[in-house]
Amino acid sequence: MGWWLVNADTLAGSRFVISALAEATGCLLALERGSPRHPGERAWLDAHRPAYLERLAADPVTATLVKTAYGPRWIADFLTIAPPIEDVVAFHDELARIRATPAAAVGADLEVSNNSPLPALLRHSPDQAAESPPRPDLPERMADLLDWIWTATVLPYWPRRRRMFEADIVARTERLGKGGWAAALGDMRQGMRWLGEGRLQINTYDYPPREISGSQLLFVPVSRGRGWVAWTPPNRYAIMYPCAGALAEAGRAPTPEGLGRLLGAARAEVLVLLDTPKSTTQLVALTGQALGSVGRHLKVLHDAQLVRRRRAGRSVLYYRTAAGDGLVAAQDDALR
């Protein structure tokens, strides 16, 4: 298995960040793979994959570049750059690092990810493939594709996705406070778990251990893809993981119109979201409503005995009562 050796100082200094480039990269993985992880991703793929396939069909060099970059086990290192430690970084500021990657480094990374020599189509002189260096425009081609993916398939949904990421981070932070790192990391991504004694398993592959004690460790939620790891020498590491909130949001039906007329659209949205216990902070992140507004909606719903609350560590979690469940279910039944 692949695991990292992490000391207490590294864990203490680790943090969650949101990366627009990581989200665009995850979307590229999903578009290339073509098989959805959940129903919400199916609708997104149906909306955007035809244009993606049309774009690659018209550009065989970029199509070959993508297939080579996503090898059977490994994503080419030039695409897996750990983000800066700021909470949110502008997309084009992150993308500039890919554009600035030397073509020779891109070629070397592609040979590692694909476990084979660089395809002739990606070399400067395809008819002299064995001796020819990589095409000088490979970094620019990949950056241009990611730029298109960001503009066409991510940016229209970015405010909602960012709120989902924020809600996921809040939930994992609460889990960390209640159950420690084993609870917070245990279900972060497939094959990842806390082994104890400073060992963090990041996948089930037979890779040698990597000592990252003293480094900056980042956790980055994404809504598409199965997750991956990244590092930027000498001392910044990141784990991109599938956002649990995105799965819940993707399968959630819109707020029923009748319920919105009865309670008000904003209050009805809060009630619908409380099918599982959530804190006020999570509700703010998911709805985009102000903290004071969410608090007032929760008070009204609580006074009407449609929701209850309970304390979990330092947080207060709200959840629907049987009456609240019945009210939402009645509206759902009316739509069928």
CSV table of C-alpha atoms in Angstrom, one decimal:
chain,number,residue,atom,x,y,z
A,1,MET,CA,0.0,0.0,0.0
A,2,GLY,CA,1.0,3.6,-0.4
A,3,TRP,CA,1.3,5.6,2.8
A,4,TRP,CA,2.8,8.8,4.2
A,5,LEU,CA,4.6,9.1,7.5
A,6,VAL,CA,3.2,12.2,9.2
A,7,ASN,CA,4.3,13.6,12.5
A,8,ALA,CA,2.1,15.5,15.0
A,9,ASP,CA,3.4,18.9,13.9
A,10,THR,CA,2.4,18.2,10.3
A,11,LEU,CA,-1.1,17.2,11.4
A,12,ALA,CA,-1.5,20.1,13.7
A,13,GLY,CA,-0.6,22.5,10.9
A,14,SER,CA,-2.7,20.8,8.2
A,15,ARG,CA,-5.7,22.6,6.8
A,16,PHE,CA,-8.6,22.4,4.3
A,17,VAL,CA,-8.5,24.6,1.2
A,18,ILE,CA,-10.7,25.1,-1.9
A,19,SER,CA,-8.9,25.0,-5.2
A,20,ALA,CA,-10.6,26.0,-8.5
A,21,LEU,CA,-7.9,24.3,-10.5
A,22,ALA,CA,-8.4,21.0,-8.6
A,23,GLU,CA,-12.1,21.2,-9.4
A,24,ALA,CA,-11.4,21.8,-13.1
A,25,THR,CA,-8.9,18.9,-13.1
A,26,GLY,CA,-11.5,16.6,-11.4
A,27,CYS,CA,-14.0,17.6,-14.1
A,28,LEU,CA,-11.4,16.7,-16.8
A,29,LEU,CA,-11.0,13.3,-15.2
A,30,ALA,CA,-14.8,12.8,-15.1
A,31,LEU,CA,-15.2,13.9,-18.7
A,32,GLU,CA,-12.5,11.7,-20.0
A,33,ARG,CA,-13.8,8.7,-18.0
A,34,GLY,CA,-17.4,9.2,-19.0
A,35,SER,CA,-18.9,7.0,-16.2
A,36,PRO,CA,-20.7,8.9,-13.4
A,37,ARG,CA,-20.1,8.3,-9.7
A,38,HIS,CA,-23.6,9.4,-8.7
A,39,PRO,CA,-26.9,10.5,-10.4
A,40,GLY,CA,-26.0,14.2,-10.3
A,41,GLU,CA,-22.8,13.6,-12.2
A,42,ARG,CA,-24.7,11.7,-14.9
A,43,ALA,CA,-26.8,14.8,-15.6
A,44,TRP,CA,-23.6,17.0,-15.7
A,45,LEU,CA,-21.9,14.5,-18.1
A,46,ASP,CA,-24.9,14.4,-20.4
A,47,ALA,CA,-24.8,18.2,-20.5
A,48,HIS,CA,-21.1,18.7,-21.2
A,49,ARG,CA,-19.4,15.5,-22.4
A,50,PRO,CA,-20.6,15.8,-26.1
A,51,ALA,CA,-18.9,19.2,-26.4
A,52,TYR,CA,-15.7,17.8,-24.7
A,53,LEU,CA,-15.5,14.8,-27.1
A,54,GLU,CA,-16.2,17.1,-30.1
A,55,ARG,CA,-13.3,19.4,-29.0
A,56,LEU,CA,-10.9,16.5,-28.6
A,57,ALA,CA,-12.0,14.9,-31.9
A,58,ALA,CA,-10.9,18.1,-33.7
A,59,ASP,CA,-7.5,18.2,-31.9
A,60,PRO,CA,-5.8,14.8,-31.9
A,61,VAL,CA,-2.7,16.1,-30.2
A,62,THR,CA,-4.6,17.3,-27.2
A,63,ALA,CA,-6.6,14.1,-27.1
A,64,THR,CA,-3.4,12.1,-27.0
A,65,LEU,CA,-2.0,14.4,-24.4
A,66,VAL,CA,-5.0,13.8,-22.1
A,67,LYS,CA,-5.0,10.0,-22.5
A,68,THR,CA,-1.2,9.9,-21.8
A,69,ALA,CA,-1.5,12.2,-18.8
A,70,TYR,CA,-4.1,9.9,-17.1
A,71,GLY,CA,-2.3,6.6,-16.9
A,72,PRO,CA,-3.6,3.3,-15.5
A,73,ARG,CA,-2.4,4.3,-11.9
A,74,TRP,CA,-0.8,7.7,-12.0
A,75,ILE,CA,-1.7,11.2,-13.1
A,76,ALA,CA,1.2,13.1,-14.6
A,77,ASP,CA,2.9,15.1,-11.9
A,78,PHE,CA,2.7,18.4,-13.8
A,79,LEU,CA,-1.1,18.2,-13.4
A,80,THR,CA,-1.0,17.4,-9.7
A,81,ILE,CA,0.3,20.5,-8.1
A,82,ALA,CA,-0.5,21.1,-4.5
A,83,PRO,CA,-2.5,24.4,-4.2
A,84,PRO,CA,-1.3,27.4,-2.2
A,85,ILE,CA,-2.4,27.5,1.4
A,86,GLU,CA,-4.9,30.3,0.9
A,87,ASP,CA,-8.5,29.4,1.5
A,88,VAL,CA,-9.5,30.0,-2.1
A,89,VAL,CA,-7.1,30.9,-5.0
A,90,ALA,CA,-8.1,32.5,-8.3
A,91,PHE,CA,-8.3,29.8,-11.1
A,92,HIS,CA,-6.0,31.6,-13.5
A,93,ASP,CA,-3.4,32.2,-10.9
A,94,GLU,CA,-3.3,28.4,-10.3
A,95,LEU,CA,-3.4,27.6,-14.0
A,96,ALA,CA,-0.4,29.8,-14.7
A,97,ARG,CA,1.8,27.2,-12.9
A,98,ILE,CA,0.8,24.6,-15.5
A,99,ARG,CA,1.5,27.0,-18.4
A,100,ALA,CA,5.0,27.7,-16.9
A,101,THR,CA,6.0,24.0,-16.7
A,102,PRO,CA,8.9,23.3,-19.1
A,103,ALA,CA,8.0,21.0,-22.0
A,104,ALA,CA,10.8,18.6,-21.1
A,105,ALA,CA,9.4,18.2,-17.6
A,106,VAL,CA,5.9,17.6,-19.0
A,107,GLY,CA,7.3,14.9,-21.4
A,108,ALA,CA,9.1,13.2,-18.5
A,109,ASP,CA,6.0,13.2,-16.4
A,110,LEU,CA,3.9,11.7,-19.2
A,111,GLU,CA,6.3,8.8,-19.7
A,112,VAL,CA,6.0,8.0,-16.0
A,113,SER,CA,2.2,8.3,-15.9
A,114,ASN,CA,1.8,6.1,-19.0
A,115,ASN,CA,4.7,3.8,-18.2
A,116,SER,CA,5.9,4.0,-21.8
A,117,PRO,CA,7.8,6.2,-24.2
A,118,LEU,CA,6.2,9.5,-25.2
A,119,PRO,CA,3.8,8.9,-28.2
A,120,ALA,CA,5.1,10.2,-31.5
A,121,LEU,CA,2.2,12.7,-31.8
A,122,LEU,CA,3.5,14.5,-28.7
A,123,ARG,CA,7.0,14.9,-29.9
A,124,HIS,CA,8.4,17.9,-31.8
A,125,SER,CA,9.3,15.7,-34.9
A,126,PRO,CA,6.8,12.8,-35.0
A,127,ASP,CA,8.7,11.1,-37.8
A,128,GLN,CA,11.8,11.0,-35.6
A,129,ALA,CA,10.0,10.0,-32.4
A,130,ALA,CA,12.8,8.2,-30.6
A,131,GLU,CA,15.2,11.1,-30.7
A,132,SER,CA,12.7,14.1,-30.9
A,133,PRO,CA,12.0,16.1,-27.7
A,134,PRO,CA,8.4,16.8,-26.5
A,135,ARG,CA,6.4,19.4,-28.4
A,136,PRO,CA,7.0,22.8,-26.8
A,137,ASP,CA,3.3,23.6,-26.7
A,138,LEU,CA,2.2,20.7,-24.5
A,139,PRO,CA,1.9,22.8,-21.3
A,140,GLU,CA,-0.1,25.4,-23.2
A,141,ARG,CA,-2.4,22.8,-24.7
A,142,MET,CA,-3.2,21.3,-21.4
A,143,ALA,CA,-3.7,24.7,-19.8
A,144,ASP,CA,-6.0,25.8,-22.7
A,145,LEU,CA,-8.1,22.6,-22.2
A,146,LEU,CA,-8.5,23.2,-18.5
A,147,ASP,CA,-9.3,26.8,-19.1
A,148,TRP,CA,-12.2,25.7,-21.4
A,149,ILE,CA,-13.4,23.1,-18.9
A,150,TRP,CA,-13.4,25.8,-16.2
A,151,THR,CA,-15.3,28.3,-18.3
A,152,ALA,CA,-17.8,25.9,-19.9
A,153,THR,CA,-18.4,23.2,-17.2
A,154,VAL,CA,-17.4,24.6,-13.8
A,155,LEU,CA,-17.9,28.3,-13.6
A,156,PRO,CA,-21.7,28.2,-14.2
A,157,TYR,CA,-22.0,26.1,-11.0
A,158,TRP,CA,-19.1,27.5,-9.0
A,159,PRO,CA,-21.0,29.4,-6.3
A,160,ARG,CA,-23.1,26.4,-5.3
A,161,ARG,CA,-20.1,24.0,-5.5
A,162,ARG,CA,-18.1,26.3,-3.3
A,163,ARG,CA,-20.8,26.4,-0.7
A,164,MET,CA,-20.9,22.5,-0.8
A,165,PHE,CA,-17.2,22.4,-0.3
A,166,GLU,CA,-17.5,24.8,2.7
A,167,ALA,CA,-20.2,22.6,4.2
A,168,ASP,CA,-18.1,19.5,3.7
A,169,ILE,CA,-15.2,21.1,5.4
A,170,VAL,CA,-17.4,22.2,8.3
A,171,ALA,CA,-18.7,18.6,8.7
A,172,ARG,CA,-15.2,17.1,8.6
A,173,THR,CA,-13.9,19.6,11.1
A,174,GLU,CA,-16.7,18.7,13.5
A,175,ARG,CA,-15.9,15.0,13.0
A,176,LEU,CA,-12.3,15.7,13.7
A,177,GLY,CA,-13.3,17.4,17.0
A,178,LYS,CA,-15.4,14.4,18.1
A,179,GLY,CA,-13.4,11.4,16.8
A,180,GLY,CA,-9.9,12.6,16.0
A,181,TRP,CA,-8.0,12.2,12.7
A,182,ALA,CA,-9.0,8.5,12.3
A,183,ALA,CA,-12.7,9.6,12.1
A,184,ALA,CA,-12.0,12.7,9.9
A,185,LEU,CA,-9.8,10.9,7.4
A,186,GLY,CA,-11.3,7.4,7.4
A,187,ASP,CA,-13.9,7.9,4.6
A,188,MET,CA,-12.2,10.8,2.8
A,189,ARG,CA,-11.4,8.8,-0.3
A,190,GLN,CA,-11.3,5.1,-1.4
A,191,GLY,CA,-8.3,3.3,-0.1
A,192,MET,CA,-7.4,6.0,2.4
A,193,ARG,CA,-7.3,5.5,6.2
A,194,TRP,CA,-5.4,6.3,9.3
A,195,LEU,CA,-3.1,3.4,10.2
A,196,GLY,CA,-1.8,4.8,13.5
A,197,GLU,CA,1.8,5.5,14.6
A,198,GLY,CA,2.0,8.5,12.2
A,199,ARG,CA,1.0,6.4,9.1
A,200,LEU,CA,-1.6,7.8,6.7
A,201,GLN,CA,-2.5,5.3,4.0
A,202,ILE,CA,-3.4,7.2,0.8
A,203,ASN,CA,-4.1,4.3,-1.5
A,204,THR,CA,-3.8,0.5,-1.8
A,205,TYR,CA,-1.0,0.5,-4.3
A,206,ASP,CA,2.4,-1.1,-3.5
A,207,TYR,CA,4.4,2.1,-3.3
A,208,PRO,CA,7.3,2.8,-0.9
A,209,PRO,CA,6.5,5.0,2.2
A,210,ARG,CA,7.0,8.7,1.8
A,211,GLU,CA,8.3,10.8,4.8
A,212,ILE,CA,6.4,14.1,4.8
A,213,SER,CA,6.9,15.1,8.5
A,214,GLY,CA,7.5,18.8,8.7
A,215,SER,CA,5.7,19.5,5.4
A,216,GLN,CA,2.5,21.5,4.8
A,217,LEU,CA,-0.4,19.0,4.4
A,218,LEU,CA,-3.6,20.2,2.7
A,219,PHE,CA,-7.0,18.6,2.1
A,220,VAL,CA,-8.9,19.7,-0.9
A,221,PRO,CA,-12.6,18.8,-1.7
A,222,VAL,CA,-13.6,18.2,-5.3
A,223,SER,CA,-17.0,17.4,-6.8
A,224,ARG,CA,-15.9,15.3,-9.7
A,225,GLY,CA,-13.4,12.4,-10.0
A,226,ARG,CA,-12.3,9.9,-7.4
A,227,GLY,CA,-9.6,12.0,-5.8
A,228,TRP,CA,-5.8,12.0,-6.1
A,229,VAL,CA,-2.7,13.2,-4.3
A,230,ALA,CA,-0.4,16.0,-5.2
A,231,TRP,CA,2.8,17.6,-4.0
A,232,THR,CA,4.9,20.6,-4.8
A,233,PRO,CA,8.5,20.3,-3.8
A,234,PRO,CA,10.0,20.7,-1.4
A,235,ASN,CA,7.4,20.5,1.3
A,236,ARG,CA,3.7,21.0,0.3
A,237,TYR,CA,1.4,18.0,-0.1
A,238,ALA,CA,-2.3,17.8,-0.8
A,239,ILE,CA,-5.0,15.2,-0.9
A,240,MET,CA,-7.9,15.9,-3.3
A,241,TYR,CA,-10.9,14.0,-2.1
A,242,PRO,CA,-14.5,13.5,-3.3
A,243,CYS,CA,-16.8,16.0,-1.5
A,244,ALA,CA,-19.5,14.1,0.4
A,245,GLY,CA,-21.7,17.2,0.3
A,246,ALA,CA,-21.8,17.1,-3.5
A,247,LEU,CA,-23.2,13.6,-3.4
A,248,ALA,CA,-26.0,14.6,-1.1
A,249,GLU,CA,-26.7,17.8,-3.0
A,250,ALA,CA,-26.7,16.0,-6.4
A,251,GLY,CA,-29.4,13.6,-5.3
A,252,ARG,CA,-31.6,16.2,-3.5
A,253,ALA,CA,-34.8,17.2,-5.2
A,254,PRO,CA,-35.6,20.9,-5.6
A,255,THR,CA,-37.6,22.5,-2.8
A,256,PRO,CA,-41.3,21.7,-3.5
A,257,GLU,CA,-43.2,24.7,-4.8
A,258,GLY,CA,-46.1,24.1,-2.5
A,259,LEU,CA,-43.9,23.9,0.6
A,260,GLY,CA,-42.2,27.1,-0.5
A,261,ARG,CA,-45.6,28.9,-0.7
A,262,LEU,CA,-46.5,27.6,2.8
A,263,LEU,CA,-43.3,28.4,4.7
A,264,GLY,CA,-41.5,30.8,2.3
A,265,ALA,CA,-38.9,29.5,-0.1
A,266,ALA,CA,-35.9,30.2,2.1
A,267,ARG,CA,-37.4,28.6,5.2
A,268,ALA,CA,-38.6,25.6,3.1
A,269,GLU,CA,-35.1,25.1,1.7
A,270,VAL,CA,-33.7,24.8,5.3
A,271,LEU,CA,-36.4,22.3,6.3
A,272,VAL,CA,-35.7,20.1,3.2
A,273,LEU,CA,-32.0,20.1,4.0
A,274,LEU,CA,-32.5,18.8,7.5
A,275,ASP,CA,-33.2,15.3,6.4
A,276,THR,CA,-29.9,14.6,8.2
A,277,PRO,CA,-28.6,16.6,11.2
A,278,LYS,CA,-26.7,19.8,10.2
A,279,SER,CA,-25.3,22.8,12.1
A,280,THR,CA,-26.2,26.4,11.4
A,281,THR,CA,-22.8,26.9,9.7
A,282,GLN,CA,-23.4,24.0,7.4
A,283,LEU,CA,-26.8,25.4,6.4
A,284,VAL,CA,-25.3,28.8,5.7
A,285,ALA,CA,-22.8,27.2,3.4
A,286,LEU,CA,-25.3,25.0,1.6
A,287,THR,CA,-28.0,27.6,1.1
A,288,GLY,CA,-26.0,30.8,0.7
A,289,GLN,CA,-28.3,32.6,3.1
A,290,ALA,CA,-27.0,34.9,5.8
A,291,LEU,CA,-26.3,33.5,9.3
A,292,GLY,CA,-29.0,35.6,10.9
A,293,SER,CA,-31.6,34.5,8.3
A,294,VAL,CA,-30.8,30.8,8.8
A,295,GLY,CA,-31.0,31.3,12.6
A,296,ARG,CA,-34.4,33.0,12.3
A,297,HIS,CA,-35.7,30.2,10.1
A,298,LEU,CA,-34.5,27.5,12.5
A,299,LYS,CA,-36.2,29.3,15.4
A,300,VAL,CA,-39.6,29.4,13.6
A,301,LEU,CA,-39.2,25.8,12.5
A,302,HIS,CA,-38.3,24.8,16.1
A,303,ASP,CA,-41.2,26.7,17.6
A,304,ALA,CA,-43.5,24.9,15.1
A,305,GLN,CA,-42.1,21.6,16.3
A,306,LEU,CA,-40.9,20.8,12.7
A,307,VAL,CA,-37.3,20.5,13.8
A,308,ARG,CA,-35.4,19.6,17.0
A,309,ARG,CA,-31.8,20.4,18.0
A,310,ARG,CA,-29.1,18.5,20.0
A,311,ARG,CA,-25.6,19.3,21.0
A,312,ALA,CA,-22.7,17.5,19.4
A,313,GLY,CA,-19.4,18.6,20.9
A,314,ARG,CA,-19.2,22.3,20.4
A,315,SER,CA,-21.9,22.4,17.7
A,316,VAL,CA,-25.7,22.4,17.8
A,317,LEU,CA,-27.2,20.2,15.2
A,318,TYR,CA,-30.7,20.6,13.8
A,319,TYR,CA,-32.8,17.8,12.4
A,320,ARG,CA,-36.4,17.3,11.3
A,321,THR,CA,-39.1,15.8,13.6
A,322,ALA,CA,-41.6,13.3,12.4
A,323,ALA,CA,-44.0,16.2,11.7
A,324,GLY,CA,-41.3,17.9,9.6
A,325,ASP,CA,-40.6,14.6,7.7
A,326,GLY,CA,-44.3,14.2,7.1
A,327,LEU,CA,-44.7,17.7,5.8
A,328,VAL,CA,-41.8,17.3,3.3
A,329,ALA,CA,-43.0,13.8,2.3
A,330,ALA,CA,-46.5,15.0,1.6
A,331,GLN,CA,-45.2,17.6,-0.8
A,332,ASP,CA,-43.0,15.0,-2.5
A,333,ASP,CA,-46.0,12.7,-2.8
A,334,ALA,CA,-48.0,15.5,-4.4
A,335,LEU,CA,-45.4,15.9,-7.1
A,336,ARG,CA,-45.5,12.2,-8.1
